[in-house]
PDB file of C-alpha atoms in Angstrom:
ATOM      1  CA  UNK A 159     106.986  95.434  70.615  1.00 62.00           C
ATOM      2  CA  UNK A 160     105.310  94.897  67.121  1.00 75.00           C
ATOM      3  CA  UNK A 161     101.703  96.355  66.664  1.00 85.00           C
ATOM      4  CA  UNK A 162      98.682  94.053  66.799  1.00 92.00           C
ATOM      5  CA  UNK A 163      97.278  93.325  63.411  1.00 95.00           C
ATOM      6  CA  UNK A 164      93.739  94.924  62.736  1.00 97.00           C
ATOM      7  CA  UNK A 165      92.002  95.319  59.313  1.00 97.00           C
ATOM      8  CA  UNK A 166      92.557  98.772  57.976  1.00 97.00           C
ATOM      9  CA  UNK A 167      88.747  99.174  57.426  1.00 97.00           C
ATOM     10  CA  UNK A 168      85.236  97.888  58.062  1.00 98.00           C
ATOM     11  CA  UNK A 169      81.944  98.953  57.284  1.00 97.00           C
ATOM     12  CA  UNK A 170      78.276  98.311  58.148  1.00 96.00           C
ATOM     13  CA  UNK A 171      74.566  99.927  57.337  1.00 97.00           C
ATOM     14  CA  UNK A 172      72.885 101.461  60.062  1.00 97.00           C
ATOM     15  CA  UNK A 173      71.355  99.076  62.332  1.00 97.00           C
ATOM     16  CA  UNK A 174      73.775  96.253  61.219  1.00 97.00           C
ATOM     17  CA  UNK A 175      76.417  94.433  63.371  1.00 97.00           C
ATOM     18  CA  UNK A 176      80.103  94.983  62.730  1.00 98.00           C
ATOM     19  CA  UNK A 177      83.198  93.121  64.162  1.00 98.00           C
ATOM     20  CA  UNK A 178      86.576  94.296  64.357  1.00 98.00           C
ATOM     21  CA  UNK A 179      89.308  91.766  64.741  1.00 97.00           C
ATOM     22  CA  UNK A 180      92.755  92.310  66.463  1.00 96.00           C
ATOM     23  CA  UNK A 181      95.437  89.807  66.420  1.00 94.00           C
ATOM     24  CA  UNK A 182      98.487  89.413  68.586  1.00 89.00           C
ATOM     25  CA  UNK A 183     100.919  86.845  69.427  1.00 83.00           C
ATOM     26  CA  UNK A 184     101.241  84.563  72.353  1.00 78.00           C
ATOM     27  CA  UNK A 185     103.873  87.011  74.003  1.00 75.00           C
ATOM     28  CA  UNK A 186     101.245  89.858  74.392  1.00 71.00           C
ATOM     29  CA  UNK A 187      97.590  88.599  74.135  1.00 69.00           C
ATOM     30  CA  UNK A 188      98.397  84.859  75.049  1.00 60.00           C
ATOM     31  CA  UNK A 189      98.983  85.346  78.574  1.00 72.00           C
ATOM     32  CA  UNK A 190      96.873  88.521  79.689  1.00 75.00           C
ATOM     33  CA  UNK A 191      93.424  89.606  79.708  1.00 80.00           C
ATOM     34  CA  UNK A 192      94.273  93.361  79.715  1.00 86.00           C
ATOM     35  CA  UNK A 193      92.792  94.091  76.548  1.00 93.00           C
ATOM     36  CA  UNK A 194      91.278  97.276  75.847  1.00 96.00           C
ATOM     37  CA  UNK A 195      89.446  98.996  72.917  1.00 98.00           C
ATOM     38  CA  UNK A 196      89.450 102.735  71.995  1.00 98.00           C
ATOM     39  CA  UNK A 197      87.214 104.954  69.628  1.00 98.00           C
ATOM     40  CA  UNK A 198      88.822 108.071  68.103  1.00 98.00           C
ATOM     41  CA  UNK A 199      87.004 110.662  66.174  1.00 97.00           C
ATOM     42  CA  UNK A 200      88.834 112.856  63.745  1.00 95.00           C
ATOM     43  CA  UNK A 201      90.844 115.366  65.500  1.00 94.00           C
ATOM     44  CA  UNK A 202      89.861 113.995  69.041  1.00 96.00           C
ATOM     45  CA  UNK A 203      91.502 112.014  71.683  1.00 96.00           C
ATOM     46  CA  UNK A 204      90.974 108.277  72.005  1.00 97.00           C
ATOM     47  CA  UNK A 205      87.981 107.361  74.012  1.00 98.00           C
ATOM     48  CA  UNK A 206      87.985 103.816  76.224  1.00 98.00           C
ATOM     49  CA  UNK A 207      85.348 101.677  74.982  1.00 98.00           C
ATOM     50  CA  UNK A 208      86.143  98.359  76.195  1.00 97.00           C
ATOM     51  CA  UNK A 209      88.630  97.064  79.139  1.00 96.00           C
ATOM     52  CA  UNK A 210      89.721  93.663  80.411  1.00 94.00           C
ATOM     53  CA  UNK A 211      88.480  91.985  77.011  1.00 94.00           C
ATOM     54  CA  UNK A 212      84.788  92.441  77.641  1.00 96.00           C
ATOM     55  CA  UNK A 213      83.932  95.118  80.295  1.00 97.00           C
ATOM     56  CA  UNK A 214      82.302  98.403  79.445  1.00 97.00           C
ATOM     57  CA  UNK A 215      83.075 101.693  81.300  1.00 96.00           C
ATOM     58  CA  UNK A 216      80.280 103.566  82.614  1.00 94.00           C
ATOM     59  CA  UNK A 217      78.419 105.710  79.767  1.00 95.00           C
ATOM     60  CA  UNK A 218      79.390 103.365  76.839  1.00 97.00           C
ATOM     61  CA  UNK A 219      76.588 101.797  75.265  1.00 97.00           C
ATOM     62  CA  UNK A 220      75.792  98.220  75.463  1.00 96.00           C
ATOM     63  CA  UNK A 221      76.033  97.881  71.435  1.00 97.00           C
ATOM     64  CA  UNK A 222      79.754  97.519  72.161  1.00 98.00           C
ATOM     65  CA  UNK A 223      81.019  94.257  73.222  1.00 98.00           C
ATOM     66  CA  UNK A 224      84.339  92.651  73.328  1.00 97.00           C
ATOM     67  CA  UNK A 225      85.705  88.984  73.081  1.00 95.00           C
ATOM     68  CA  UNK A 226      88.922  87.210  73.004  1.00 93.00           C
ATOM     69  CA  UNK A 227      89.992  83.715  71.768  1.00 90.00           C
ATOM     70  CA  UNK A 228      93.416  82.832  71.919  1.00 87.00           C
ATOM     71  CA  UNK A 229      95.494  85.382  70.280  1.00 89.00           C
ATOM     72  CA  UNK A 230      92.669  87.206  68.707  1.00 92.00           C
ATOM     73  CA  UNK A 231      90.442  89.673  70.344  1.00 94.00           C
ATOM     74  CA  UNK A 232      87.230  91.196  68.752  1.00 97.00           C
ATOM     75  CA  UNK A 233      85.087  94.363  69.118  1.00 98.00           C
ATOM     76  CA  UNK A 234      81.667  94.138  68.089  1.00 98.00           C
ATOM     77  CA  UNK A 235      79.454  96.983  67.291  1.00 98.00           C
ATOM     78  CA  UNK A 236      75.670  96.239  67.109  1.00 97.00           C
ATOM     79  CA  UNK A 237      72.864  98.300  65.992  1.00 97.00           C
ATOM     80  CA  UNK A 238      75.416 100.822  64.241  1.00 97.00           C
ATOM     81  CA  UNK A 239      74.679 104.229  64.541  1.00 97.00           C
ATOM     82  CA  UNK A 240      75.918 107.172  62.459  1.00 97.00           C
ATOM     83  CA  UNK A 241      77.929 108.452  65.429  1.00 97.00           C
ATOM     84  CA  UNK A 242      79.897 105.017  65.673  1.00 98.00           C
ATOM     85  CA  UNK A 243      81.742 105.851  62.491  1.00 98.00           C
ATOM     86  CA  UNK A 244      85.522 106.342  64.004  1.00 98.00           C
ATOM     87  CA  UNK A 245      88.734 104.573  64.404  1.00 98.00           C
ATOM     88  CA  UNK A 246      89.209 101.952  66.470  1.00 98.00           C
ATOM     89  CA  UNK A 247      92.412 100.686  68.294  1.00 98.00           C
ATOM     90  CA  UNK A 248      92.969  97.670  70.195  1.00 97.00           C
ATOM     91  CA  UNK A 249      95.514  97.638  73.021  1.00 96.00           C
ATOM     92  CA  UNK A 250      97.058  94.866  75.110  1.00 93.00           C
ATOM     93  CA  UNK A 251      99.902  94.805  77.940  1.00 90.00           C
ATOM     94  CA  UNK A 252     102.883  93.171  76.110  1.00 88.00           C
ATOM     95  CA  UNK A 253     104.677  92.143  79.410  1.00 85.00           C
ATOM     96  CA  UNK A 254     108.083  93.417  80.652  1.00 87.00           C
ATOM     97  CA  UNK A 255     106.267  96.618  81.387  1.00 91.00           C
ATOM     98  CA  UNK A 256     105.235  97.355  78.034  1.00 91.00           C
ATOM     99  CA  UNK A 257     101.779  98.133  75.855  1.00 93.00           C
ATOM    100  CA  UNK A 258     101.098  97.738  72.389  1.00 94.00           C
ATOM    101  CA  UNK A 259      98.328  98.829  70.341  1.00 96.00           C
ATOM    102  CA  UNK A 260      96.886  97.676  67.123  1.00 96.00           C
ATOM    103  CA  UNK A 261      97.320  99.806  63.812  1.00 95.00           C
ATOM    104  CA  UNK A 262      93.649 100.950  63.872  1.00 97.00           C
ATOM    105  CA  UNK A 263      90.360 100.054  61.943  1.00 98.00           C
ATOM    106  CA  UNK A 264      88.450 102.575  60.186  1.00 98.00           C
ATOM    107  CA  UNK A 265      84.619 102.065  60.718  1.00 98.00           C
ATOM    108  CA  UNK A 266      82.595 103.401  58.189  1.00 97.00           C
ATOM    109  CA  UNK A 267      78.677 103.752  58.512  1.00 97.00           C
ATOM    110  CA  UNK A 268      77.221 103.377  55.047  1.00 94.00           C
TER     111      UNK A 268
ATOM    112  CA  UNK B  65      85.901 115.844  86.675  1.00 95.00           C
ATOM    113  CA  UNK B  66      89.296 114.399  85.439  1.00 96.00           C
ATOM    114  CA  UNK B  67      91.282 116.593  83.150  1.00 97.00           C
ATOM    115  CA  UNK B  68      94.486 116.074  81.437  1.00 98.00           C
ATOM    116  CA  UNK B  69      96.082 119.205  79.745  1.00 98.00           C
ATOM    117  CA  UNK B  70      99.043 118.686  77.695  1.00 98.00           C
ATOM    118  CA  UNK B  71     101.458 121.646  76.734  1.00 97.00           C
ATOM    119  CA  UNK B  72     105.109 122.164  74.921  1.00 97.00           C
ATOM    120  CA  UNK B  73     104.490 120.848  71.673  1.00 96.00           C
ATOM    121  CA  UNK B  74     105.219 122.930  68.645  1.00 96.00           C
ATOM    122  CA  UNK B  75     107.670 122.958  65.572  1.00 97.00           C
ATOM    123  CA  UNK B  76     111.303 122.173  66.468  1.00 96.00           C
ATOM    124  CA  UNK B  77     114.439 121.466  64.586  1.00 97.00           C
ATOM    125  CA  UNK B  78     115.764 118.187  64.065  1.00 97.00           C
ATOM    126  CA  UNK B  79     118.408 117.372  66.755  1.00 97.00           C
ATOM    127  CA  UNK B  80     117.014 119.564  69.357  1.00 97.00           C
ATOM    128  CA  UNK B  81     115.145 118.576  72.454  1.00 97.00           C
ATOM    129  CA  UNK B  82     111.644 119.186  73.695  1.00 96.00           C
ATOM    130  CA  UNK B  83     109.827 118.755  77.163  1.00 98.00           C
ATOM    131  CA  UNK B  84     105.885 118.057  77.061  1.00 98.00           C
ATOM    132  CA  UNK B  85     103.996 118.646  80.129  1.00 98.00           C
ATOM    133  CA  UNK B  86     100.679 117.329  81.308  1.00 98.00           C
ATOM    134  CA  UNK B  87      98.774 118.898  83.980  1.00 98.00           C
ATOM    135  CA  UNK B  88      96.159 116.692  85.499  1.00 97.00           C
ATOM    136  CA  UNK B  89      93.144 117.883  87.598  1.00 97.00           C
ATOM    137  CA  UNK B  90      90.250 115.894  89.187  1.00 97.00           C
ATOM    138  CA  UNK B  91      92.486 113.353  90.699  1.00 96.00           C
ATOM    139  CA  UNK B  92      95.923 113.092  92.194  1.00 95.00           C
ATOM    140  CA  UNK B  93      98.631 111.659  90.139  1.00 94.00           C
ATOM    141  CA  UNK B  94     100.219 110.228  93.284  1.00 91.00           C
ATOM    142  CA  UNK B  95      97.758 107.099  93.105  1.00 93.00           C
ATOM    143  CA  UNK B  96      98.083 106.351  89.392  1.00 95.00           C
ATOM    144  CA  UNK B  97     100.696 105.355  86.843  1.00 96.00           C
ATOM    145  CA  UNK B  98     100.769 107.713  83.787  1.00 97.00           C
ATOM    146  CA  UNK B  99     101.466 106.976  80.277  1.00 98.00           C
ATOM    147  CA  UNK B 100     102.484 109.106  77.235  1.00 98.00           C
ATOM    148  CA  UNK B 101     101.079 107.637  73.852  1.00 98.00           C
ATOM    149  CA  UNK B 102     101.856 109.171  70.318  1.00 98.00           C
ATOM    150  CA  UNK B 103     100.283 109.386  67.112  1.00 97.00           C
ATOM    151  CA  UNK B 104     102.093 110.105  64.025  1.00 97.00           C
ATOM    152  CA  UNK B 105      99.758 112.027  61.167  1.00 96.00           C
ATOM    153  CA  UNK B 106      97.281 109.545  59.675  1.00 94.00           C
ATOM    154  CA  UNK B 107      98.822 106.632  61.501  1.00 94.00           C
ATOM    155  CA  UNK B 108      97.888 104.452  64.663  1.00 95.00           C
ATOM    156  CA  UNK B 109      98.904 104.968  68.294  1.00 97.00           C
ATOM    157  CA  UNK B 110     102.016 104.152  69.771  1.00 97.00           C
ATOM    158  CA  UNK B 111     102.822 103.572  73.180  1.00 97.00           C
ATOM    159  CA  UNK B 112     105.814 105.742  74.436  1.00 97.00           C
ATOM    160  CA  UNK B 113     106.508 105.476  78.050  1.00 97.00           C
ATOM    161  CA  UNK B 114     104.954 105.095  81.670  1.00 97.00           C
ATOM    162  CA  UNK B 115     105.758 106.149  84.932  1.00 97.00           C
ATOM    163  CA  UNK B 116     104.707 104.216  88.223  1.00 94.00           C
ATOM    164  CA  UNK B 117     102.593 106.233  90.720  1.00 89.00           C
ATOM    165  CA  UNK B 118     105.665 106.545  92.986  1.00 86.00           C
ATOM    166  CA  UNK B 119     107.906 107.779  90.231  1.00 87.00           C
ATOM    167  CA  UNK B 120     110.318 105.195  90.993  1.00 90.00           C
ATOM    168  CA  UNK B 121     109.740 102.987  87.979  1.00 95.00           C
ATOM    169  CA  UNK B 122     109.907 104.062  84.586  1.00 96.00           C
ATOM    170  CA  UNK B 123     109.730 102.180  81.310  1.00 96.00           C
ATOM    171  CA  UNK B 124     109.979 103.020  77.782  1.00 97.00           C
ATOM    172  CA  UNK B 125     109.121 101.802  74.255  1.00 95.00           C
ATOM    173  CA  UNK B 126     112.113 100.138  72.588  1.00 93.00           C
ATOM    174  CA  UNK B 127     112.041 102.250  69.611  1.00 91.00           C
ATOM    175  CA  UNK B 128     112.678 105.363  71.752  1.00 92.00           C
ATOM    176  CA  UNK B 129     114.607 103.904  74.861  1.00 86.00           C
ATOM    177  CA  UNK B 130     117.798 106.329  75.199  1.00 92.00           C
ATOM    178  CA  UNK B 131     116.219 109.357  73.784  1.00 96.00           C
ATOM    179  CA  UNK B 132     113.042 109.979  76.166  1.00 96.00           C
ATOM    180  CA  UNK B 133     112.840 110.515  79.866  1.00 97.00           C
ATOM    181  CA  UNK B 134     109.400 110.500  81.573  1.00 97.00           C
ATOM    182  CA  UNK B 135     109.061 111.998  85.023  1.00 96.00           C
ATOM    183  CA  UNK B 136     106.611 113.486  87.534  1.00 95.00           C
ATOM    184  CA  UNK B 137     105.988 116.334  89.826  1.00 93.00           C
ATOM    185  CA  UNK B 138     103.637 115.027  92.297  1.00 90.00           C
ATOM    186  CA  UNK B 139     103.545 118.649  93.946  1.00 92.00           C
ATOM    187  CA  UNK B 140     102.203 120.042  90.867  1.00 96.00           C
ATOM    188  CA  UNK B 141     100.077 117.187  89.707  1.00 96.00           C
ATOM    189  CA  UNK B 142     102.103 116.894  86.341  1.00 97.00           C
ATOM    190  CA  UNK B 143     103.946 114.495  84.201  1.00 97.00           C
ATOM    191  CA  UNK B 144     106.494 115.394  81.859  1.00 98.00           C
ATOM    192  CA  UNK B 145     108.137 113.858  78.646  1.00 98.00           C
ATOM    193  CA  UNK B 146     111.758 114.818  77.831  1.00 98.00           C
ATOM    194  CA  UNK B 147     112.449 113.705  73.957  1.00 97.00           C
ATOM    195  CA  UNK B 148     116.044 114.419  72.817  1.00 97.00           C
ATOM    196  CA  UNK B 149     117.746 114.438  69.285  1.00 97.00           C
ATOM    197  CA  UNK B 150     114.306 114.623  67.607  1.00 97.00           C
ATOM    198  CA  UNK B 151     113.869 113.224  64.311  1.00 96.00           C
ATOM    199  CA  UNK B 152     111.255 113.914  61.528  1.00 96.00           C
ATOM    200  CA  UNK B 153     109.730 110.755  62.463  1.00 96.00           C
ATOM    201  CA  UNK B 154     109.021 111.873  66.042  1.00 97.00           C
ATOM    202  CA  UNK B 155     106.407 114.341  64.356  1.00 98.00           C
ATOM    203  CA  UNK B 156     103.176 113.178  65.932  1.00 98.00           C
ATOM    204  CA  UNK B 157     100.493 114.080  68.508  1.00 98.00           C
ATOM    205  CA  UNK B 158     101.390 113.283  72.143  1.00 98.00           C
ATOM    206  CA  UNK B 159      98.810 112.458  74.229  1.00 98.00           C
ATOM    207  CA  UNK B 160      99.092 111.809  78.199  1.00 98.00           C
ATOM    208  CA  UNK B 161      96.783 109.074  79.668  1.00 98.00           C
ATOM    209  CA  UNK B 162      95.946 107.779  83.045  1.00 97.00           C
ATOM    210  CA  UNK B 163      96.486 103.911  83.819  1.00 95.00           C
ATOM    211  CA  UNK B 164      93.429 102.941  85.489  1.00 93.00           C
ATOM    212  CA  UNK B 165      94.841  99.635  86.187  1.00 89.00           C
ATOM    213  CA  UNK B 166      92.899  96.807  84.637  1.00 86.00           C
ATOM    214  CA  UNK B 167      90.435  99.442  83.428  1.00 88.00           C
ATOM    215  CA  UNK B 168      93.388 100.447  80.792  1.00 91.00           C
ATOM    216  CA  UNK B 169      94.061 104.045  79.680  1.00 96.00           C
ATOM    217  CA  UNK B 170      91.000 105.568  81.101  1.00 96.00           C
ATOM    218  CA  UNK B 171      91.555 109.214  80.613  1.00 97.00           C
ATOM    219  CA  UNK B 172      93.264 111.294  77.902  1.00 98.00           C
ATOM    220  CA  UNK B 173      94.486 114.846  77.375  1.00 98.00           C
ATOM    221  CA  UNK B 174      93.593 116.356  74.152  1.00 97.00           C
ATOM    222  CA  UNK B 175      97.169 115.895  72.798  1.00 98.00           C
ATOM    223  CA  UNK B 176     100.215 118.072  72.152  1.00 98.00           C
ATOM    224  CA  UNK B 177     101.397 118.370  68.415  1.00 98.00           C
ATOM    225  CA  UNK B 178     105.187 118.243  67.736  1.00 98.00           C
ATOM    226  CA  UNK B 179     106.560 118.763  64.475  1.00 98.00           C
ATOM    227  CA  UNK B 180     110.242 118.052  63.710  1.00 97.00           C
ATOM    228  CA  UNK B 181     111.095 120.162  60.756  1.00 96.00           C
ATOM    229  CA  UNK B 182     113.897 122.314  59.397  1.00 92.00           C
TER     230      UNK B 182
END
């Protein structure tokens, strides 16, 4: 159950787009589409932003989108806004009734 | 509305045990699997355990297996996590989360801070 690999940081100016990657192995990502993304502001609980690779829960702006290719999933935030500054974590079902998170990416809005 | 409220955190000595609780409201835990996820200070999220909606199936992270037990009391709409032989590296905020099926971890509590220190 090794953590999924995310870049520690990402940044962009307001209005720009930023993509955060999340890399796993064939044993976790490879066979499943149970990839989700979570936003966490300092001192707060995580919030679901994307599920099943590219679906948004009700209330999440369509500026947030997800994709997956092979063993890498991606979260793209378009039209960056100040409130998007937060930590982002990916998650995947890893088989054998276990789940694994990425190490997290700190998104800075310049 | 859906709410999850953790309790039972605090400062504990190494080698002791702790039982965390997660009280759910706005839905019945009878219909959902429930998870515990923890986050060490300044670190990422770590999946800890899951208990199936019927309480019959429980699964644990390899790193904690043997020291933790997840349980549920459907009559009280509450989920519990017992952690034994606590170590400094167990210091973390422990979150409970609802399993929305394909939707993922769709609701989270505010977390309970556990500090293991002598």
